[in-house]
Amino acid sequence: MGEHVLSWMTFAPLVGMVVIAFLPRERPTLTKVVAAAAAAVPLLLAFQVFATFDRSTAEMQFVERGSWIAPFNIEYFMGIDGLSVTMVLLTALLSFLCIIASWRIDKAVKGYFALFLLLETGMMGVFCALDFFLFYVFWEVMLLPMYFLIGIWGGPRKEYAAIKFFLYTLAGSVLMLLAMLAFYFNVRNPDTGAHTFNMLHMMDQANHSPWLQLSHVRHLIWIALFIGFAIKVPIFPFHTWLPDAHVEAPTAVSVILAGVLLKMGTYGILRISYPMLPDAALWFAYPLAILGMINIIYGALCAMAQSDMKKLVAYSSISHMGYVLLGMSAFTTQGINGAVMQMFNHGTITAMLFLCVGVIYDRAHHRDIDGFGGLGLQMPVYTSVFSLALFAALGLPGLSGFISEALVFLGAFPTYRTITIISALGIVLGAAYVLWMLQRVFLGEKNPKYDSLPDISARELATLVPIAAVVVWVGVQPSPVLDLMRVTLNNLIATVGR
Amino acid sequence: MFETLALNAPSWSDLRHFVPETVLVVTFLLALMADLFARGRRPAGPFALALGGCLVALAAAVSSLPAGPRSILGDLVVVDGLAGFFRVLFPLIGAITILFSWASGEIMGPRREHKGEFYALVALMAFGMCVMASAADLIMLYLSVELVSLTSYVMAGYMRTSLRSTEASLKYVIFGSVSSGVMLYGLSLLFGLTGETTFVEIRAALLAGRADNFALLVAMVFVLAGLGYKIAAVPFHFWCPDVYEGAPTPVTALFSVGPKAAGFALMIRFFYTTLLSPGGGQAAAGAAAPDGVIVGPADWPLLIAILSVVTMTYGNLVALRQTNVKRLLAYSSIAHVGYLLMGFLMLTAAGLEAILFYLLVYAIMNLGAFLFVIALNNRLGGEEISDYAGLSTRAPWVALMMMVFLLSLTGLPPTAGFIGKMYLFAEVINRHWFWLAVVGALNSVVSLFYYMKIAKAMYFTPGERAPLRLEPLHTAVLILLAAPTLALGVYWTPFKNFVDRAVAGFAGLGG
């Protein structure tokens, strides 16, 4: 396993999927155990990666490389640096926990877990791929399982939500495909002189053809890529698929959607758009900051207006992804470190939030914020876990969300004063919707309807505690995570920035 | 290279380079005769003969891929890389059609007559399509198109007692004869303008400036109308949905890939030989120059670009509203013609490679999708989307295979359809037709919606729960088609090399 860590992390779930396809339908528990085992492989390897990752270099690590389609110069090229390693760790952790969180699925068990594992393969692959073609294949492979996971196991309007998600993301990714092809024909491998899909070659401006150096061309390609990624993040005004998808998706799928999939948008911008088109990135920096601000404020305002808990969390995701955009648009070291850190932290915090919403939904079969009240007395353990997640979301010092948001504001302030000041209002709005919800659900009169509601179970707690530990740990001691990414991101800013 | 060939008188020795076609003709005749002995019974003889004949022709074609162009049969036919590719494709399509027709109730049902003739006709059609791909002369062009058309009319009306089938046949005949008349008029204009019937000689005459530009444009548009009808490009597509819906499904499956591919073969042959001359032309900054230079007046690639956009957009938008799967696939096949036309107007070897690759992939995945319709029609007796409700629980593996075909038709990785589409888009991008690429890409997104309507019925809509077992033969052929659809999406180097070799040996493109 030693040399092919990333391949194992990526394809172990796929192997699990194939095994599940041939398991008997009458033994659902066996299916779940196989799924958990298949997802445990990447998780265990993630510990190894975390332990052995070299924090002092911006080079790609754990690299695997081989020719795949020679006539089209496509390679199987995997590797991670400080940008992708946090995402890989996040994916491994959340995927495993989500399989545990899905233990009570009883409809078409085989299909559910098979698709979930396929989804994990796609996500891992996206974060590890260094060949643009390979990246694109993984990127698209994720769409299908997501479509089915929402469409079959989702809520009342699942079919609408599923196809909306599929159409939106596909519209974005076909533009990315065209941009990718434009790159392919205008970048040459310096060693062989052939066209290449190698991302590292594409990042080296010296390999670009004269046509690709024209600024209007670069701006157009940037826009095409940006739309593709913006739909995924989602950036206003491409966000309308997200509330639908989140509300209809089953709990574990919402966790993956918010925890990992949204990060792919910002990851794509940082992995592809920034280093390949640095000048266009600077050209677009100001609009990006404004879009970040809109995401923060608009998302928070929408969240405040929601009566459905899940929808509130969904809109809070839009708001929190705005911090990522603001941080990366500033082109300062604090800003970009804060942005990637926020990607990681939002992944963990929002996962907790969705899992917590799932816990109450499983018991009460609704998520209406005003339909509860006084749950703090009825479910004390649950209340404390959910409160922890909520406080992390509003950026309470000592929890992870505070670190990254503070870094983002620190980094963005020198570059964009007004925008940063307006964006900081998002913190206030965030506190407002979080505390208001907390108050309505857990405090106040006890609702007699829920007198017999049992507290959180051990299995549910088992999915939440590891994430909570990460949230507290990073909040108190952010350096282990910061160290992973710092060298890479500083290097990125040095090459891209002004 | 062509001009150096002297006019050859046809000779028997030419048949050495015409083996697959000869095998198909002999197969047709033998199957007809065998049918005489099979009256009233299950026509095992014609079936076996036709299937065997197609497979022998396939083997012969694969084993004798032409290296360079060779003019035979008095310069009426040219055997080159392009012809070599299509004489592999057509017997393959024929063999698959014959295989799944054997278990189809629409063809072999108790009320059907002349069951043996059906198999003979498939072989004849395969022959006609092979000739279309190698025609080098206006006469041969017209003869081969008519041969395929006449066979098609008979096959569309195969279900004699079905009103819809006979109506389909009649519509096909009317549309077909009008457009073939228009094409014939175009061909005669071309002959009048140049005094030649061979493609190569026509080009020489055009290069010498013997033709009036406007008249040439008119002739070209007329020929395009005839060929556009064959490939069902908008606005020559009106027959397509009705004929596809009315004809027996195995015939529809054959129509949707066979004559379309043959039409493309002939279009490539005709336009690239008569209207292109060799040499690097001028190109936009940064874009590689096309391999061929346009002969004659009009900027016909732009005309084709418009045709392509209209065809794919129309096909996709109308497909959105269909509830009958055969009609849906008919409109989707129109959309696919639009994608293919994008490659056609690039005038480059890479564009041709993309077309051939796509035709190969399209044949596999579209036959697969139609076979699914045939197999379920046998069991459910219908082909509305709603008939497929709950299929994922009734026949999970069959539903999964259909999913593979649908994804491939949409063009999502990791399926063959994605690779095919990517090659098309790659060349379009490489030649800087960006608006065309964007329209094409967005069209793919639109197509996702209606393909997923079928997926939605199979997976999301609850239906009957009783397990459904298909004909074993149908399941077998489905696997045979689904496997390459998936495998070619992961590794396709050998196929790409095969296609590249065919284009390298193509006599046109300034050869």
CSV table of N, CA and C in Angstrom, one decimal, chain A residues 21-22 25 68-72 74 110 133 136-138 140-141 143-144 147-148 150-152 158-159 162-163 166-168 170-172 174-175 177-183 185-186 195 197 211 214, chain B residues 285-286 392-393 396-397 403 407 410-414 418-419 422-423 425-427 429-430 432 434 437-438 441-442 444-446 448-449 452-453 455-456 459-461 489-493 496-497 500:
chain,number,residue,atom,x,y,z
A,21,ALA,N,-22.5,-4.9,-4.9
A,21,ALA,CA,-23.4,-5.2,-6.0
A,21,ALA,C,-23.7,-6.7,-6.0
A,22,PHE,N,-22.7,-7.6,-5.6
A,22,PHE,CA,-22.9,-9.0,-5.7
A,22,PHE,C,-23.4,-9.6,-4.3
A,25,ARG,N,-29.5,-9.6,-1.4
A,25,ARG,CA,-30.3,-8.5,-1.0
A,25,ARG,C,-30.9,-8.7,0.4
A,68,TRP,N,-2.0,6.8,-19.6
A,68,TRP,CA,-3.3,6.2,-19.6
A,68,TRP,C,-3.8,6.1,-21.0
A,69,ILE,N,-4.0,7.2,-21.7
A,69,ILE,CA,-4.4,7.2,-23.1
A,69,ILE,C,-3.3,7.9,-23.9
A,70,ALA,N,-2.4,7.2,-24.4
A,70,ALA,CA,-1.3,7.8,-25.1
A,70,ALA,C,-1.6,8.7,-26.2
A,71,PRO,N,-2.6,8.3,-27.1
A,71,PRO,CA,-2.8,9.2,-28.3
A,71,PRO,C,-3.3,10.6,-27.9
A,72,PHE,N,-3.9,10.7,-26.7
A,72,PHE,CA,-4.5,12.0,-26.3
A,72,PHE,C,-3.7,12.6,-25.1
A,74,ILE,N,-3.2,11.6,-22.2
A,74,ILE,CA,-3.8,11.6,-20.9
A,74,ILE,C,-3.0,10.7,-19.9
A,110,LYS,N,-28.7,-2.0,-0.6
A,110,LYS,CA,-27.5,-2.2,-1.5
A,110,LYS,C,-27.2,-1.0,-2.4
A,133,PHE,N,-7.8,16.0,-17.3
A,133,PHE,CA,-8.8,15.0,-17.8
A,133,PHE,C,-9.3,14.1,-16.7
A,136,TYR,N,-11.5,15.9,-14.4
A,136,TYR,CA,-12.8,16.1,-15.0
A,136,TYR,C,-13.7,14.8,-14.9
A,137,VAL,N,-13.0,13.7,-15.2
A,137,VAL,CA,-13.8,12.4,-15.1
A,137,VAL,C,-14.3,12.2,-13.7
A,138,PHE,N,-13.4,12.4,-12.7
A,138,PHE,CA,-13.9,12.2,-11.3
A,138,PHE,C,-15.0,13.2,-10.9
A,140,GLU,N,-17.2,14.5,-12.8
A,140,GLU,CA,-18.5,14.1,-13.4
A,140,GLU,C,-19.0,12.8,-12.8
A,141,VAL,N,-18.1,12.0,-12.4
A,141,VAL,CA,-18.5,10.7,-11.8
A,141,VAL,C,-19.4,10.9,-10.5
A,143,LEU,N,-21.6,13.2,-10.0
A,143,LEU,CA,-22.9,13.7,-10.3
A,143,LEU,C,-24.0,12.6,-10.2
A,144,LEU,N,-23.7,11.5,-10.8
A,144,LEU,CA,-24.7,10.5,-10.9
A,144,LEU,C,-25.1,9.9,-9.6
A,147,TYR,N,-27.2,12.3,-7.8
A,147,TYR,CA,-28.6,12.4,-8.4
A,147,TYR,C,-29.5,11.3,-7.8
A,148,PHE,N,-28.9,10.1,-7.8
A,148,PHE,CA,-29.8,9.0,-7.3
A,148,PHE,C,-30.0,9.0,-5.8
A,150,ILE,N,-30.2,11.6,-3.9
A,150,ILE,CA,-31.2,12.6,-3.6
A,150,ILE,C,-32.6,12.1,-4.2
A,151,GLY,N,-32.5,11.5,-5.4
A,151,GLY,CA,-33.8,11.2,-6.1
A,151,GLY,C,-34.5,10.0,-5.5
A,152,ILE,N,-33.8,9.0,-5.0
A,152,ILE,CA,-34.4,7.8,-4.5
A,152,ILE,C,-34.7,7.9,-3.0
A,158,LYS,N,-38.1,15.2,-4.0
A,158,LYS,CA,-36.8,14.7,-4.3
A,158,LYS,C,-36.5,14.7,-5.8
A,159,GLU,N,-37.5,14.4,-6.6
A,159,GLU,CA,-37.2,14.2,-8.0
A,159,GLU,C,-36.9,15.6,-8.6
A,162,ALA,N,-33.4,16.6,-7.4
A,162,ALA,CA,-32.3,15.8,-7.9
A,162,ALA,C,-32.0,16.2,-9.4
A,163,ILE,N,-33.0,16.4,-10.2
A,163,ILE,CA,-32.7,16.8,-11.6
A,163,ILE,C,-32.2,18.2,-11.6
A,166,PHE,N,-28.6,18.1,-10.8
A,166,PHE,CA,-27.9,17.5,-12.0
A,166,PHE,C,-27.7,18.4,-13.1
A,167,LEU,N,-28.8,19.1,-13.5
A,167,LEU,CA,-28.7,20.0,-14.6
A,167,LEU,C,-27.8,21.2,-14.3
A,168,TYR,N,-27.9,21.8,-13.1
A,168,TYR,CA,-27.1,22.9,-12.8
A,168,TYR,C,-25.6,22.6,-12.9
A,170,LEU,N,-24.2,20.0,-14.3
A,170,LEU,CA,-23.7,19.6,-15.6
A,170,LEU,C,-23.5,20.9,-16.5
A,171,ALA,N,-24.4,21.8,-16.4
A,171,ALA,CA,-24.2,23.0,-17.2
A,171,ALA,C,-22.9,23.7,-16.8
A,172,GLY,N,-22.5,23.7,-15.5
A,172,GLY,CA,-21.2,24.3,-15.2
A,172,GLY,C,-20.1,23.4,-15.7
A,174,VAL,N,-19.8,21.4,-18.3
A,174,VAL,CA,-19.5,21.4,-19.7
A,174,VAL,C,-18.7,22.6,-20.1
A,175,LEU,N,-19.0,23.7,-19.4
A,175,LEU,CA,-18.1,24.9,-19.7
A,175,LEU,C,-16.7,24.6,-19.3
A,177,LEU,N,-15.3,21.7,-19.3
A,177,LEU,CA,-14.8,20.9,-20.3
A,177,LEU,C,-14.2,21.6,-21.5
A,178,LEU,N,-15.0,22.6,-21.9
A,178,LEU,CA,-14.5,23.4,-23.1
A,178,LEU,C,-13.2,24.2,-22.7
A,179,ALA,N,-13.2,24.7,-21.5
A,179,ALA,CA,-12.0,25.5,-21.0
A,179,ALA,C,-10.8,24.5,-21.0
A,180,MET,N,-11.1,23.3,-20.5
A,180,MET,CA,-10.0,22.3,-20.4
A,180,MET,C,-9.4,22.0,-21.8
A,181,LEU,N,-10.3,21.8,-22.7
A,181,LEU,CA,-9.9,21.5,-24.1
A,181,LEU,C,-9.1,22.7,-24.7
A,182,ALA,N,-9.5,23.9,-24.4
A,182,ALA,CA,-8.8,25.1,-24.9
A,182,ALA,C,-7.4,25.1,-24.3
A,183,PHE,N,-7.3,24.7,-23.0
A,183,PHE,CA,-6.0,24.6,-22.4
A,183,PHE,C,-5.1,23.5,-23.1
A,185,PHE,N,-5.0,22.3,-26.0
A,185,PHE,CA,-4.5,22.6,-27.3
A,185,PHE,C,-3.5,23.8,-27.3
A,186,ASN,N,-3.4,24.5,-26.2
A,186,ASN,CA,-2.5,25.6,-26.1
A,186,ASN,C,-1.4,25.5,-25.0
A,195,HIS,N,1.0,18.3,-26.7
A,195,HIS,CA,-0.1,18.9,-25.9
A,195,HIS,C,-0.2,18.0,-24.7
A,197,PHE,N,-2.4,17.4,-20.7
A,197,PHE,CA,-3.5,17.6,-19.7
A,197,PHE,C,-2.9,17.8,-18.3
A,211,TRP,N,-1.4,32.4,-28.3
A,211,TRP,CA,-2.8,32.7,-28.3
A,211,TRP,C,-3.4,32.7,-26.8
A,214,LEU,N,-3.1,35.9,-24.8
A,214,LEU,CA,-3.9,37.1,-25.0
A,214,LEU,C,-4.8,37.3,-23.8
B,285,ALA,N,-6.0,33.4,-35.7
B,285,ALA,CA,-4.8,33.4,-34.9
B,285,ALA,C,-4.8,32.3,-33.9
B,286,GLY,N,-3.8,31.5,-33.9
B,286,GLY,CA,-3.7,30.5,-32.8
B,286,GLY,C,-4.4,29.2,-33.2
B,392,SER,N,-36.3,-0.7,-11.8
B,392,SER,CA,-35.1,-1.0,-11.1
B,392,SER,C,-35.2,-2.1,-10.0
B,393,THR,N,-36.5,-2.3,-9.6
B,393,THR,CA,-36.7,-3.4,-8.7
B,393,THR,C,-37.1,-4.7,-9.4
B,396,PRO,N,-33.2,-5.3,-12.0
B,396,PRO,CA,-32.2,-4.3,-11.6
B,396,PRO,C,-31.0,-4.2,-12.6
B,397,TRP,N,-30.6,-5.4,-13.1
B,397,TRP,CA,-29.4,-5.4,-14.0
B,397,TRP,C,-29.7,-4.8,-15.4
B,403,MET,N,-29.2,2.4,-17.9
B,403,MET,CA,-28.6,3.6,-17.4
B,403,MET,C,-27.2,3.9,-18.1
B,407,LEU,N,-26.5,7.3,-20.0
B,407,LEU,CA,-25.4,8.2,-19.6
B,407,LEU,C,-24.4,8.4,-20.8
B,410,THR,N,-26.0,10.8,-23.2
B,410,THR,CA,-25.8,12.2,-22.7
B,410,THR,C,-24.4,12.7,-22.8
B,411,GLY,N,-23.5,11.7,-22.7
B,411,GLY,CA,-22.1,12.1,-22.9
B,411,GLY,C,-21.4,12.4,-21.5
B,412,LEU,N,-21.7,11.5,-20.5
B,412,LEU,CA,-21.1,11.7,-19.2
B,412,LEU,C,-20.0,10.6,-19.0
B,413,PRO,N,-18.9,11.0,-18.4
B,413,PRO,CA,-17.9,10.0,-18.2
B,413,PRO,C,-18.3,9.1,-17.0
B,414,PRO,N,-17.9,7.9,-16.9
B,414,PRO,CA,-16.9,7.3,-17.7
B,414,PRO,C,-17.5,6.3,-18.8
B,418,PHE,N,-19.1,9.9,-23.8
B,418,PHE,CA,-18.3,11.1,-23.3
B,418,PHE,C,-17.1,11.2,-24.2
B,419,ILE,N,-16.4,10.1,-24.4
B,419,ILE,CA,-15.1,10.2,-25.2
B,419,ILE,C,-15.4,10.6,-26.6
B,422,MET,N,-16.2,14.2,-26.5
B,422,MET,CA,-15.0,15.0,-26.2
B,422,MET,C,-14.2,15.2,-27.4
B,423,TYR,N,-14.0,14.2,-28.2
B,423,TYR,CA,-13.2,14.3,-29.4
B,423,TYR,C,-13.8,15.3,-30.4
B,425,PHE,N,-15.8,17.9,-29.6
B,425,PHE,CA,-15.7,19.2,-29.0
B,425,PHE,C,-14.2,19.7,-29.1
B,426,ALA,N,-13.3,18.7,-28.9
B,426,ALA,CA,-11.9,19.1,-28.9
B,426,ALA,C,-11.5,19.7,-30.2
B,427,GLU,N,-12.0,19.1,-31.3
B,427,GLU,CA,-11.6,19.6,-32.6
B,427,GLU,C,-12.3,21.0,-32.8
B,429,ILE,N,-13.0,23.1,-30.6
B,429,ILE,CA,-12.3,24.1,-29.8
B,429,ILE,C,-10.9,24.4,-30.5
B,430,ASN,N,-10.3,23.4,-31.0
B,430,ASN,CA,-9.0,23.5,-31.6
B,430,ASN,C,-9.1,24.4,-32.8
B,432,HIS,N,-11.2,26.8,-33.1
B,432,HIS,CA,-11.7,28.1,-32.6
B,432,HIS,C,-13.1,28.4,-33.0
B,434,PHE,N,-15.8,28.7,-31.2
B,434,PHE,CA,-16.2,28.7,-29.8
B,434,PHE,C,-17.7,28.7,-29.6
B,437,ALA,N,-19.1,25.4,-30.1
B,437,ALA,CA,-18.8,24.5,-28.9
B,437,ALA,C,-19.7,24.8,-27.8
B,438,VAL,N,-19.9,26.1,-27.5
B,438,VAL,CA,-20.8,26.4,-26.3
B,438,VAL,C,-22.2,25.9,-26.6
B,441,ALA,N,-22.3,22.2,-26.2
B,441,ALA,CA,-22.1,21.8,-24.8
B,441,ALA,C,-23.4,22.0,-24.1
B,442,LEU,N,-24.1,23.2,-24.3
B,442,LEU,CA,-25.3,23.4,-23.6
B,442,LEU,C,-26.4,22.5,-24.0
B,444,SER,N,-26.0,19.4,-24.7
B,444,SER,CA,-25.8,18.2,-24.0
B,444,SER,C,-26.5,18.3,-22.6
B,445,VAL,N,-26.5,19.5,-22.0
B,445,VAL,CA,-27.1,19.6,-20.8
B,445,VAL,C,-28.6,19.4,-20.9
B,446,VAL,N,-29.2,20.0,-22.0
B,446,VAL,CA,-30.6,19.9,-22.3
B,446,VAL,C,-30.9,18.4,-22.4
B,448,LEU,N,-29.6,15.9,-21.2
B,448,LEU,CA,-29.6,15.2,-19.9
B,448,LEU,C,-31.0,15.1,-19.3
B,449,PHE,N,-31.8,16.1,-19.5
B,449,PHE,CA,-33.1,16.1,-18.9
B,449,PHE,C,-34.0,15.0,-19.4
B,452,MET,N,-32.8,11.5,-18.6
B,452,MET,CA,-33.1,11.2,-17.2
B,452,MET,C,-34.5,11.0,-16.9
B,453,LYS,N,-35.4,11.4,-17.8
B,453,LYS,CA,-36.8,11.1,-17.6
B,453,LYS,C,-37.0,9.6,-17.6
B,455,ALA,N,-34.6,7.4,-16.8
B,455,ALA,CA,-34.0,7.0,-15.6
B,455,ALA,C,-34.9,7.2,-14.4
B,456,LYS,N,-35.6,8.3,-14.4
B,456,LYS,CA,-36.5,8.6,-13.3
B,456,LYS,C,-37.6,7.6,-13.3
B,459,TYR,N,-36.1,4.3,-11.9
B,459,TYR,CA,-35.6,4.3,-10.5
B,459,TYR,C,-36.4,5.0,-9.5
B,460,PHE,N,-37.1,6.1,-9.9
B,460,PHE,CA,-37.8,6.9,-8.8
B,460,PHE,C,-39.3,6.5,-8.7
B,461,THR,N,-39.9,6.2,-9.9
B,461,THR,CA,-41.3,6.0,-9.8
B,461,THR,C,-41.6,4.6,-9.4
B,489,GLY,N,-15.2,3.9,-22.3
B,489,GLY,CA,-15.1,5.1,-21.6
B,489,GLY,C,-13.8,5.2,-20.7
B,490,VAL,N,-13.3,4.0,-20.5
B,490,VAL,CA,-12.1,4.0,-19.6
B,490,VAL,C,-10.8,3.8,-20.4
B,491,TYR,N,-10.9,3.0,-21.4
B,491,TYR,CA,-9.7,2.8,-22.2
B,491,TYR,C,-10.1,2.6,-23.7
B,492,TRP,N,-9.7,3.5,-24.5
B,492,TRP,CA,-10.2,3.5,-25.9
B,492,TRP,C,-9.0,3.6,-26.9
B,493,THR,N,-7.8,3.5,-26.5
B,493,THR,CA,-6.7,3.7,-27.4
B,493,THR,C,-6.8,2.8,-28.7
B,496,LYS,N,-9.3,4.2,-31.0
B,496,LYS,CA,-8.8,5.5,-31.6
B,496,LYS,C,-7.8,5.2,-32.7
B,497,ASN,N,-6.9,4.3,-32.5
B,497,ASN,CA,-5.9,4.0,-33.5
B,497,ASN,C,-6.5,3.4,-34.7
B,500,ASP,N,-8.0,6.4,-36.5
B,500,ASP,CA,-7.0,7.2,-37.1
B,500,ASP,C,-6.4,6.6,-38.4
